[in-house]
PDB file of C-alpha atoms and ligand atoms in Angstrom:
ATOM      1  CA  UNK A   1      98.525 107.094  96.289  1.00  0.00           C
ATOM      2  CA  UNK A   2     101.125 107.417  98.967  1.00  0.00           C
ATOM      3  CA  UNK A   3     103.848 106.556  96.455  1.00  0.00           C
ATOM      4  CA  UNK A   4     102.322 103.217  95.454  1.00  0.00           C
ATOM      5  CA  UNK A   5     100.463 102.321  92.222  1.00  0.00           C
ATOM      6  CA  UNK A   6      96.779 101.546  93.121  1.00  0.00           C
ATOM      7  CA  UNK A   7      96.150  99.518  89.891  1.00  0.00           C
ATOM      8  CA  UNK A   8      99.228  97.232  90.371  1.00  0.00           C
ATOM      9  CA  UNK A   9      98.232  96.906  94.038  1.00  0.00           C
ATOM     10  CA  UNK A  10      94.566  96.037  93.442  1.00  0.00           C
ATOM     11  CA  UNK A  11      95.232  93.809  90.221  1.00  0.00           C
ATOM     12  CA  UNK A  12      97.599  91.649  92.314  1.00  0.00           C
ATOM     13  CA  UNK A  13      97.159  91.932  95.971  1.00  0.00           C
ATOM     14  CA  UNK A  14      93.388  92.367  96.156  1.00  0.00           C
ATOM     15  CA  UNK A  15      92.078  90.571  92.992  1.00  0.00           C
ATOM     16  CA  UNK A  16      94.554  87.602  92.640  1.00  0.00           C
ATOM     17  CA  UNK A  17      94.855  86.903  96.276  1.00  0.00           C
ATOM     18  CA  UNK A  18      91.264  87.260  96.708  1.00  0.00           C
ATOM     19  CA  UNK A  19      90.622  84.796  93.817  1.00  0.00           C
ATOM     20  CA  UNK A  20      92.915  82.066  95.415  1.00  0.00           C
ATOM     21  CA  UNK A  21      91.567  82.638  98.907  1.00  0.00           C
ATOM     22  CA  UNK A  22      87.967  82.180  97.724  1.00  0.00           C
ATOM     23  CA  UNK A  23      89.040  79.335  95.634  1.00  0.00           C
ATOM     24  CA  UNK A  24      90.768  77.495  98.479  1.00  0.00           C
ATOM     25  CA  UNK A  25      87.678  78.139 100.703  1.00  0.00           C
ATOM     26  CA  UNK A  26      85.619  76.274  98.085  1.00  0.00           C
ATOM     27  CA  UNK A  27      88.105  73.428  98.134  1.00  0.00           C
ATOM     28  CA  UNK A  28      88.163  73.270 101.950  1.00  0.00           C
ATOM     29  CA  UNK A  29      84.190  73.171 101.906  1.00  0.00           C
ATOM     30  CA  UNK A  30      84.398  70.235  99.469  1.00  0.00           C
ATOM     31  CA  UNK A  31      86.848  68.410 101.751  1.00  0.00           C
ATOM     32  CA  UNK A  32      84.439  69.038 104.714  1.00  0.00           C
ATOM     33  CA  UNK A  33      81.558  67.538 102.769  1.00  0.00           C
ATOM     34  CA  UNK A  34      83.354  64.756 100.951  1.00  0.00           C
ATOM     35  CA  UNK A  35      86.439  63.936 102.972  1.00  0.00           C
ATOM     36  CA  UNK A  36      88.624  64.489  99.932  1.00  0.00           C
ATOM     37  CA  UNK A  37      89.290  67.030  97.162  1.00  0.00           C
ATOM     38  CA  UNK A  38      88.213  65.953  93.689  1.00  0.00           C
ATOM     39  CA  UNK A  39      90.631  66.098  90.785  1.00  0.00           C
ATOM     40  CA  UNK A  40      88.563  68.965  88.981  1.00  0.00           C
ATOM     41  CA  UNK A  41      88.683  71.019  92.111  1.00  0.00           C
ATOM     42  CA  UNK A  42      92.395  70.343  92.552  1.00  0.00           C
ATOM     43  CA  UNK A  43      93.182  71.397  88.939  1.00  0.00           C
ATOM     44  CA  UNK A  44      91.137  74.603  89.235  1.00  0.00           C
ATOM     45  CA  UNK A  45      92.564  75.844  92.496  1.00  0.00           C
ATOM     46  CA  UNK A  46      96.126  74.798  91.336  1.00  0.00           C
ATOM     47  CA  UNK A  47      95.775  76.743  88.035  1.00  0.00           C
ATOM     48  CA  UNK A  48      94.731  79.937  89.787  1.00  0.00           C
ATOM     49  CA  UNK A  49      97.354  79.514  92.512  1.00  0.00           C
ATOM     50  CA  UNK A  50     100.123  79.151  89.913  1.00  0.00           C
ATOM     51  CA  UNK A  51      98.687  82.171  88.169  1.00  0.00           C
ATOM     52  CA  UNK A  52      98.760  84.150  91.328  1.00  0.00           C
ATOM     53  CA  UNK A  53     102.405  83.067  92.142  1.00  0.00           C
ATOM     54  CA  UNK A  54     103.468  83.951  88.604  1.00  0.00           C
ATOM     55  CA  UNK A  55     102.109  87.463  88.975  1.00  0.00           C
ATOM     56  CA  UNK A  56     104.154  88.151  92.064  1.00  0.00           C
ATOM     57  CA  UNK A  57     107.269  86.520  90.734  1.00  0.00           C
ATOM     58  CA  UNK A  58     107.105  88.592  87.643  1.00  0.00           C
ATOM     59  CA  UNK A  59     105.372  91.727  89.081  1.00  0.00           C
ATOM     60  CA  UNK A  60     107.920  94.206  87.440  1.00  0.00           C
ATOM     61  CA  UNK A  61     106.749  92.855  84.053  1.00  0.00           C
ATOM     62  CA  UNK A  62     103.406  94.430  84.717  1.00  0.00           C
ATOM     63  CA  UNK A  63     104.474  97.977  84.867  1.00  0.00           C
ATOM     64  CA  UNK A  64     104.514  98.270  81.059  1.00  0.00           C
ATOM     65  CA  UNK A  65     100.988  96.616  80.596  1.00  0.00           C
ATOM     66  CA  UNK A  66      97.918  98.368  79.363  1.00  0.00           C
ATOM     67  CA  UNK A  67      96.189  97.836  82.803  1.00  0.00           C
ATOM     68  CA  UNK A  68      98.822  99.448  84.894  1.00  0.00           C
ATOM     69  CA  UNK A  69     100.323 102.104  82.496  1.00  0.00           C
ATOM     70  CA  UNK A  70      96.937 103.396  80.797  1.00  0.00           C
ATOM     71  CA  UNK A  71      93.856 102.145  82.581  1.00  0.00           C
ATOM     72  CA  UNK A  72      92.533 104.687  85.022  1.00  0.00           C
ATOM     73  CA  UNK A  73      91.814 103.649  88.517  1.00  0.00           C
ATOM     74  CA  UNK A  74      87.976 103.888  88.474  1.00  0.00           C
ATOM     75  CA  UNK A  75      84.817 101.857  88.932  1.00  0.00           C
ATOM     76  CA  UNK A  76      85.906  99.036  86.552  1.00  0.00           C
ATOM     77  CA  UNK A  77      89.179  98.376  88.425  1.00  0.00           C
ATOM     78  CA  UNK A  78      87.919  98.768  91.888  1.00  0.00           C
ATOM     79  CA  UNK A  79      84.791  96.795  91.642  1.00  0.00           C
ATOM     80  CA  UNK A  80      86.339  94.247  89.112  1.00  0.00           C
ATOM     81  CA  UNK A  81      89.258  93.545  91.496  1.00  0.00           C
ATOM     82  CA  UNK A  82      87.335  93.401  94.699  1.00  0.00           C
ATOM     83  CA  UNK A  83      84.050  91.691  93.729  1.00  0.00           C
ATOM     84  CA  UNK A  84      84.172  90.393  90.077  1.00  0.00           C
ATOM     85  CA  UNK A  85      87.443  88.576  89.939  1.00  0.00           C
ATOM     86  CA  UNK A  86      87.231  86.890  93.520  1.00  0.00           C
ATOM     87  CA  UNK A  87      83.515  85.794  93.200  1.00  0.00           C
ATOM     88  CA  UNK A  88      82.210  85.694  89.537  1.00  0.00           C
ATOM     89  CA  UNK A  89      85.590  84.206  88.221  1.00  0.00           C
ATOM     90  CA  UNK A  90      85.544  81.513  90.927  1.00  0.00           C
ATOM     91  CA  UNK A  91      82.173  80.070  89.863  1.00  0.00           C
ATOM     92  CA  UNK A  92      83.858  76.835  88.544  1.00  0.00           C
ATOM     93  CA  UNK A  93      84.971  76.036  92.077  1.00  0.00           C
ATOM     94  CA  UNK A  94      81.635  77.098  93.468  1.00  0.00           C
ATOM     95  CA  UNK A  95      79.749  74.543  91.307  1.00  0.00           C
ATOM     96  CA  UNK A  96      82.269  71.890  92.203  1.00  0.00           C
ATOM     97  CA  UNK A  97      81.814  72.158  95.920  1.00  0.00           C
ATOM     98  CA  UNK A  98      78.803  69.850  96.176  1.00  0.00           C
ATOM     99  CA  UNK A  99      79.342  67.903  92.912  1.00  0.00           C
ATOM    100  CA  UNK A 100      82.438  66.264  94.454  1.00  0.00           C
ATOM    101  CA  UNK A 101      81.582  63.050  92.564  1.00  0.00           C
ATOM    102  CA  UNK A 102      82.161  64.646  89.187  1.00  0.00           C
ATOM    103  CA  UNK A 103      85.407  63.421  87.687  1.00  0.00           C
ATOM    104  CA  UNK A 104      86.693  63.383  84.146  1.00  0.00           C
ATOM    105  CA  UNK A 105      88.542  60.813  82.028  1.00  0.00           C
ATOM    106  CA  UNK A 106      92.392  60.910  82.323  1.00  0.00           C
ATOM    107  CA  UNK A 107      92.667  61.935  78.632  1.00  0.00           C
ATOM    108  CA  UNK A 108      90.566  65.031  79.375  1.00  0.00           C
ATOM    109  CA  UNK A 109      92.551  65.932  82.326  1.00  0.00           C
ATOM    110  CA  UNK A 110      95.743  65.600  80.372  1.00  0.00           C
ATOM    111  CA  UNK A 111      94.377  67.750  77.532  1.00  0.00           C
ATOM    112  CA  UNK A 112      93.276  70.443  80.031  1.00  0.00           C
ATOM    113  CA  UNK A 113      96.693  70.482  81.556  1.00  0.00           C
ATOM    114  CA  UNK A 114      98.410  70.613  78.226  1.00  0.00           C
ATOM    115  CA  UNK A 115      96.239  73.556  77.052  1.00  0.00           C
ATOM    116  CA  UNK A 116      96.776  75.488  80.332  1.00  0.00           C
ATOM    117  CA  UNK A 117     100.509  75.014  80.532  1.00  0.00           C
ATOM    118  CA  UNK A 118     101.003  75.819  76.739  1.00  0.00           C
ATOM    119  CA  UNK A 119      98.824  79.117  77.141  1.00  0.00           C
ATOM    120  CA  UNK A 120     100.611  80.005  80.270  1.00  0.00           C
ATOM    121  CA  UNK A 121     104.145  79.480  78.741  1.00  0.00           C
ATOM    122  CA  UNK A 122     103.188  81.485  75.622  1.00  0.00           C
ATOM    123  CA  UNK A 123     101.801  84.383  77.512  1.00  0.00           C
ATOM    124  CA  UNK A 124     104.748  84.418  80.014  1.00  0.00           C
ATOM    125  CA  UNK A 125     107.279  84.390  77.168  1.00  0.00           C
ATOM    126  CA  UNK A 126     105.384  87.108  75.270  1.00  0.00           C
ATOM    127  CA  UNK A 127     105.137  89.439  78.324  1.00  0.00           C
ATOM    128  CA  UNK A 128     108.811  88.716  79.266  1.00  0.00           C
ATOM    129  CA  UNK A 129     109.844  89.586  75.681  1.00  0.00           C
ATOM    130  CA  UNK A 130     107.930  92.719  75.576  1.00  0.00           C
ATOM    131  CA  UNK A 131     109.360  93.744  79.094  1.00  0.00           C
ATOM    132  CA  UNK A 132     112.884  93.046  78.051  1.00  0.00           C
ATOM    133  CA  UNK A 133     112.494  95.047  74.866  1.00  0.00           C
ATOM    134  CA  UNK A 134     111.147  98.101  76.820  1.00  0.00           C
ATOM    135  CA  UNK A 135     113.940  97.865  79.238  1.00  0.00           C
ATOM    136  CA  UNK A 136     116.714  97.738  76.566  1.00  0.00           C
ATOM    137  CA  UNK A 137     115.619  97.947  72.866  1.00  0.00           C
ATOM    138  CA  UNK A 138     119.152  97.812  71.623  1.00  0.00           C
ATOM    139  CA  UNK A 139     119.529  94.108  72.678  1.00  0.00           C
ATOM    140  CA  UNK A 140     119.678  91.869  69.593  1.00  0.00           C
ATOM    141  CA  UNK A 141     118.257  88.723  71.141  1.00  0.00           C
ATOM    142  CA  UNK A 142     116.059  87.452  74.077  1.00  0.00           C
ATOM    143  CA  UNK A 143     115.532  84.147  75.887  1.00  0.00           C
ATOM    144  CA  UNK A 144     119.176  82.805  75.655  1.00  0.00           C
ATOM    145  CA  UNK A 145     119.680  84.013  72.194  1.00  0.00           C
ATOM    146  CA  UNK A 146     116.786  81.902  70.886  1.00  0.00           C
ATOM    147  CA  UNK A 147     114.466  84.734  69.984  1.00  0.00           C
ATOM    148  CA  UNK A 148     115.618  87.610  67.836  1.00  0.00           C
ATOM    149  CA  UNK A 149     114.803  91.137  69.042  1.00  0.00           C
ATOM    150  CA  UNK A 150     113.872  93.697  66.305  1.00  0.00           C
ATOM    151  CA  UNK A 151     111.922  96.781  66.103  1.00  0.00           C
ATOM    152  CA  UNK A 152     110.385  99.350  63.550  1.00  0.00           C
ATOM    153  CA  UNK A 153     111.310 102.909  64.294  1.00  0.00           C
ATOM    154  CA  UNK A 154     108.776 105.532  64.918  1.00  0.00           C
ATOM    155  CA  UNK A 155     109.090 109.258  65.447  1.00  0.00           C
ATOM    156  CA  UNK A 156     110.715 110.826  68.288  1.00  0.00           C
ATOM    157  CA  UNK A 157     112.837 107.719  69.144  1.00  0.00           C
ATOM    158  CA  UNK A 158     109.910 105.533  69.753  1.00  0.00           C
ATOM    159  CA  UNK A 159     110.109 101.736  68.802  1.00  0.00           C
ATOM    160  CA  UNK A 160     107.676  99.096  67.860  1.00  0.00           C
ATOM    161  CA  UNK A 161     108.762  95.466  68.724  1.00  0.00           C
ATOM    162  CA  UNK A 162     108.226  93.459  65.520  1.00  0.00           C
ATOM    163  CA  UNK A 163     110.043  90.077  66.229  1.00  0.00           C
ATOM    164  CA  UNK A 164     109.768  86.782  67.993  1.00  0.00           C
ATOM    165  CA  UNK A 165     106.280  86.115  69.293  1.00  0.00           C
ATOM    166  CA  UNK A 166     105.290  89.656  68.613  1.00  0.00           C
ATOM    167  CA  UNK A 167     105.757  88.937  64.920  1.00  0.00           C
ATOM    168  CA  UNK A 168     103.205  86.013  65.109  1.00  0.00           C
ATOM    169  CA  UNK A 169     100.280  88.285  66.236  1.00  0.00           C
ATOM    170  CA  UNK A 170      99.926  91.770  67.623  1.00  0.00           C
ATOM    171  CA  UNK A 171      98.941  90.501  70.870  1.00  0.00           C
ATOM    172  CA  UNK A 172     100.511  87.127  71.469  1.00  0.00           C
ATOM    173  CA  UNK A 173     100.212  87.501  75.149  1.00  0.00           C
ATOM    174  CA  UNK A 174      96.331  87.621  74.736  1.00  0.00           C
ATOM    175  CA  UNK A 175      96.548  84.396  72.798  1.00  0.00           C
ATOM    176  CA  UNK A 176      98.224  82.556  75.648  1.00  0.00           C
ATOM    177  CA  UNK A 177      95.758  84.162  78.148  1.00  0.00           C
ATOM    178  CA  UNK A 178      92.669  83.132  76.139  1.00  0.00           C
ATOM    179  CA  UNK A 179      93.988  79.583  76.071  1.00  0.00           C
ATOM    180  CA  UNK A 180      94.744  79.241  79.766  1.00  0.00           C
ATOM    181  CA  UNK A 181      91.591  81.045  80.661  1.00  0.00           C
ATOM    182  CA  UNK A 182      89.722  78.334  78.732  1.00  0.00           C
ATOM    183  CA  UNK A 183      91.593  75.649  80.362  1.00  0.00           C
ATOM    184  CA  UNK A 184      91.132  77.134  83.887  1.00  0.00           C
ATOM    185  CA  UNK A 185      87.274  76.487  83.638  1.00  0.00           C
ATOM    186  CA  UNK A 186      87.264  73.189  81.690  1.00  0.00           C
ATOM    187  CA  UNK A 187      87.783  71.202  84.864  1.00  0.00           C
ATOM    188  CA  UNK A 188      84.131  72.233  85.720  1.00  0.00           C
ATOM    189  CA  UNK A 189      82.999  70.413  82.614  1.00  0.00           C
ATOM    190  CA  UNK A 190      79.938  71.397  80.609  1.00  0.00           C
ATOM    191  CA  UNK A 191      77.427  69.719  82.851  1.00  0.00           C
ATOM    192  CA  UNK A 192      77.256  72.716  85.168  1.00  0.00           C
ATOM    193  CA  UNK A 193      75.727  76.096  84.523  1.00  0.00           C
ATOM    194  CA  UNK A 194      77.068  78.249  81.719  1.00  0.00           C
ATOM    195  CA  UNK A 195      78.326  80.491  84.603  1.00  0.00           C
ATOM    196  CA  UNK A 196      80.829  77.767  85.398  1.00  0.00           C
ATOM    197  CA  UNK A 197      82.658  79.250  82.474  1.00  0.00           C
ATOM    198  CA  UNK A 198      82.322  82.678  83.918  1.00  0.00           C
ATOM    199  CA  UNK A 199      86.086  83.320  83.963  1.00  0.00           C
ATOM    200  CA  UNK A 200      86.673  82.146  80.424  1.00  0.00           C
ATOM    201  CA  UNK A 201      83.748  84.371  79.020  1.00  0.00           C
ATOM    202  CA  UNK A 202      84.984  87.429  81.079  1.00  0.00           C
ATOM    203  CA  UNK A 203      88.520  87.131  79.758  1.00  0.00           C
ATOM    204  CA  UNK A 204      87.591  86.418  76.242  1.00  0.00           C
ATOM    205  CA  UNK A 205      85.281  89.418  76.238  1.00  0.00           C
ATOM    206  CA  UNK A 206      87.735  91.666  77.908  1.00  0.00           C
ATOM    207  CA  UNK A 207      90.716  90.888  75.698  1.00  0.00           C
ATOM    208  CA  UNK A 208      88.942  90.951  72.511  1.00  0.00           C
ATOM    209  CA  UNK A 209      87.509  94.264  73.105  1.00  0.00           C
ATOM    210  CA  UNK A 210      90.782  95.474  74.781  1.00  0.00           C
ATOM    211  CA  UNK A 211      92.732  94.426  71.685  1.00  0.00           C
ATOM    212  CA  UNK A 212      90.713  96.976  69.816  1.00  0.00           C
ATOM    213  CA  UNK A 213      91.189  99.782  72.198  1.00  0.00           C
ATOM    214  CA  UNK A 214      94.987  99.084  72.546  1.00  0.00           C
ATOM    215  CA  UNK A 215      95.436  98.885  68.771  1.00  0.00           C
ATOM    216  CA  UNK A 216      93.786 102.373  68.336  1.00  0.00           C
ATOM    217  CA  UNK A 217      95.959 103.667  71.100  1.00  0.00           C
ATOM    218  CA  UNK A 218      99.152 102.306  69.565  1.00  0.00           C
ATOM    219  CA  UNK A 219      98.094 103.535  66.075  1.00  0.00           C
ATOM    220  CA  UNK A 220      97.841 107.117  67.539  1.00  0.00           C
ATOM    221  CA  UNK A 221     101.049 106.928  69.320  1.00  0.00           C
ATOM    222  CA  UNK A 222     103.243 105.066  66.924  1.00  0.00           C
ATOM    223  CA  UNK A 223     101.506 106.314  63.657  1.00  0.00           C
ATOM    224  CA  UNK A 224     103.355 105.039  60.497  1.00  0.00           C
ATOM    225  CA  UNK A 225     105.417 102.507  62.379  1.00  0.00           C
ATOM    226  CA  UNK A 226     102.259 100.832  63.763  1.00  0.00           C
ATOM    227  CA  UNK A 227     100.723 100.813  60.300  1.00  0.00           C
ATOM    228  CA  UNK A 228     103.878  98.959  58.982  1.00  0.00           C
ATOM    229  CA  UNK A 229     103.729  96.595  61.988  1.00  0.00           C
ATOM    230  CA  UNK A 230     100.137  95.868  61.190  1.00  0.00           C
ATOM    231  CA  UNK A 231     100.941  95.207  57.630  1.00  0.00           C
ATOM    232  CA  UNK A 232     103.824  92.857  58.615  1.00  0.00           C
ATOM    233  CA  UNK A 233     101.859  91.125  61.340  1.00  0.00           C
ATOM    234  CA  UNK A 234      98.124  91.059  60.134  1.00  0.00           C
ATOM    235  CA  UNK A 235      96.949  88.632  62.840  1.00  0.00           C
ATOM    236  CA  UNK A 236      95.414  90.307  65.726  1.00  0.00           C
ATOM    237  CA  UNK A 237      95.574  87.729  68.616  1.00  0.00           C
ATOM    238  CA  UNK A 238      95.656  84.176  67.424  1.00  0.00           C
ATOM    239  CA  UNK A 239      98.585  83.493  65.093  1.00  0.00           C
ATOM    240  CA  UNK A 240      97.508  82.569  61.471  1.00  0.00           C
ATOM    241  CA  UNK A 241      93.871  82.597  62.476  1.00  0.00           C
ATOM    242  CA  UNK A 242      92.574  85.921  63.951  1.00  0.00           C
TER     243      UNK A 242
HETATM  244  P1  NDP B 301      99.934  94.535  77.210  1.00  0.00           P
HETATM  245  O1  NDP B 301     100.782  94.176  78.241  1.00  0.00           O
HETATM  246  O2  NDP B 301      99.904  93.723  75.962  1.00  0.00           O
HETATM  247  O3  NDP B 301     100.191  96.006  76.957  1.00  0.00           O
HETATM  248  C1  NDP B 301      99.980  96.752  75.959  1.00  0.00           C
HETATM  249  C2  NDP B 301     100.814  97.981  75.747  1.00  0.00           C
HETATM  250  O4  NDP B 301     102.164  97.423  75.372  1.00  0.00           O
HETATM  251  C3  NDP B 301     100.540  98.831  74.578  1.00  0.00           C
HETATM  252  O5  NDP B 301      99.673  99.894  74.992  1.00  0.00           O
HETATM  253  C4  NDP B 301     101.948  99.359  74.230  1.00  0.00           C
HETATM  254  O6  NDP B 301     102.201 100.409  75.310  1.00  0.00           O
HETATM  255  C5  NDP B 301     102.778  98.323  74.442  1.00  0.00           C
HETATM  256  N1  NDP B 301     102.968  97.547  73.159  1.00  0.00           N
HETATM  257  C6  NDP B 301     102.055  96.641  72.728  1.00  0.00           C
HETATM  258  N2  NDP B 301     102.469  95.996  71.599  1.00  0.00           N
HETATM  259  C7  NDP B 301     103.889  96.534  71.301  1.00  0.00           C
HETATM  260  C8  NDP B 301     104.773  96.516  70.385  1.00  0.00           C
HETATM  261  N3  NDP B 301     104.756  95.513  69.388  1.00  0.00           N
HETATM  262  N4  NDP B 301     105.962  97.206  70.445  1.00  0.00           N
HETATM  263  C9  NDP B 301     106.181  98.070  71.537  1.00  0.00           C
HETATM  264  N5  NDP B 301     105.149  98.254  72.573  1.00  0.00           N
HETATM  265  C10 NDP B 301     104.098  97.518  72.451  1.00  0.00           C
HETATM  266  O7  NDP B 301      98.360  94.663  77.729  1.00  0.00           O
HETATM  267  P2  NDP B 301      97.489  94.203  79.076  1.00  0.00           P
HETATM  268  O8  NDP B 301      97.807  95.125  80.188  1.00  0.00           O
HETATM  269  O9  NDP B 301      96.119  94.315  78.511  1.00  0.00           O
HETATM  270  O10 NDP B 301      97.888  92.795  79.391  1.00  0.00           O
HETATM  271  C11 NDP B 301      99.059  92.377  80.054  1.00  0.00           C
HETATM  272  C12 NDP B 301      98.954  90.894  80.508  1.00  0.00           C
HETATM  273  O11 NDP B 301      97.900  90.721  81.526  1.00  0.00           O
HETATM  274  C13 NDP B 301      98.568  90.050  79.306  1.00  0.00           C
HETATM  275  O12 NDP B 301      99.223  88.703  79.436  1.00  0.00           O
HETATM  276  C14 NDP B 301      97.060  89.854  79.591  1.00  0.00           C
HETATM  277  O13 NDP B 301      96.641  88.633  78.850  1.00  0.00           O
HETATM  278  C15 NDP B 301      96.954  89.781  81.091  1.00  0.00           C
HETATM  279  N6  NDP B 301      95.680  90.209  81.565  1.00  0.00           N
HETATM  280  C16 NDP B 301      95.036  89.419  82.442  1.00  0.00           C
HETATM  281  C17 NDP B 301      93.768  89.825  83.031  1.00  0.00           C
HETATM  282  C18 NDP B 301      93.130  88.951  83.978  1.00  0.00           C
HETATM  283  O14 NDP B 301      92.161  89.365  84.554  1.00  0.00           O
HETATM  284  N7  NDP B 301      93.443  87.633  84.275  1.00  0.00           N
HETATM  285  C19 NDP B 301      93.165  91.128  82.558  1.00  0.00           C
HETATM  286  C20 NDP B 301      93.976  91.828  81.614  1.00  0.00           C
HETATM  287  C21 NDP B 301      95.130  91.392  81.044  1.00  0.00           C
HETATM  288  P3  NDP B 301     103.278 101.523  74.951  1.00  0.00           P
HETATM  289  O15 NDP B 301     102.389 102.762  74.370  1.00  0.00           O
HETATM  290  O16 NDP B 301     103.802 101.975  76.380  1.00  0.00           O
HETATM  291  O17 NDP B 301     104.381 101.098  74.086  1.00  0.00           O
END
């Protein structure tokens, strides 16, 4: 619309800025009530803020994603980006506002940070590897020469990336995202409502079902090459497990 991509605009500017603004409002409200911001609230808002900055820093990588390239801009994206993401996915912060005395032992905080950072880095490298491959499939390496770039040829010059993180599972970026979406809600603990894990439940349900849709789509597009890739890389999302 008017020369801009609505999906990219809504996914980033509306949805992610919305999530961070609502999350920061919860943190401000907690500060007003308690006179300080609790560690779980700090972690939750920090995770989403870094996630948002990452999106804007690497925004061009999202042009080749399923959301932007193939998802139609309809009800799911408009309602999801304006209502679902900013409010439902922020329920961890909502429950923490009045529960400002809730704190977690240091080992739990350390574990949450490790899971979040590992998931974030894994997804970031996987997305960057696919993006680099799409821009120039002829390059032999990626990430300062540490990751080999290789592909399986399909009809009409199409190519399936089959090396590096994309040889561990057929959607390594989803694996990173499953881990960091879990860590995003863990600061809320398990003592609050199940809805405190709203963001985790949403992302797990979305990505596990999306995997099947995307796999079917790639199977139709890349045909024999995708079959060969699936044979070489049998794990769907979680390397050596699923
Ligand atoms: P992807 O970025 O994984 O894009 C999938 C597309 O990439 C496929 O349709 C195919 O497109 C291409 N592709 C996949 N595998 C290969 C391969 N081996 N070789 C060549 N091309 C391949 O999907 P998403 O848009 O779902 O995810 C993008 C990122 O956003 C992920 O990190 C995801 O976790 C995250 N995400 C976050 C959400 C949130 O709300 N926080 C929601 C959804 C996603 P083509 O046919 O063009 O080659």
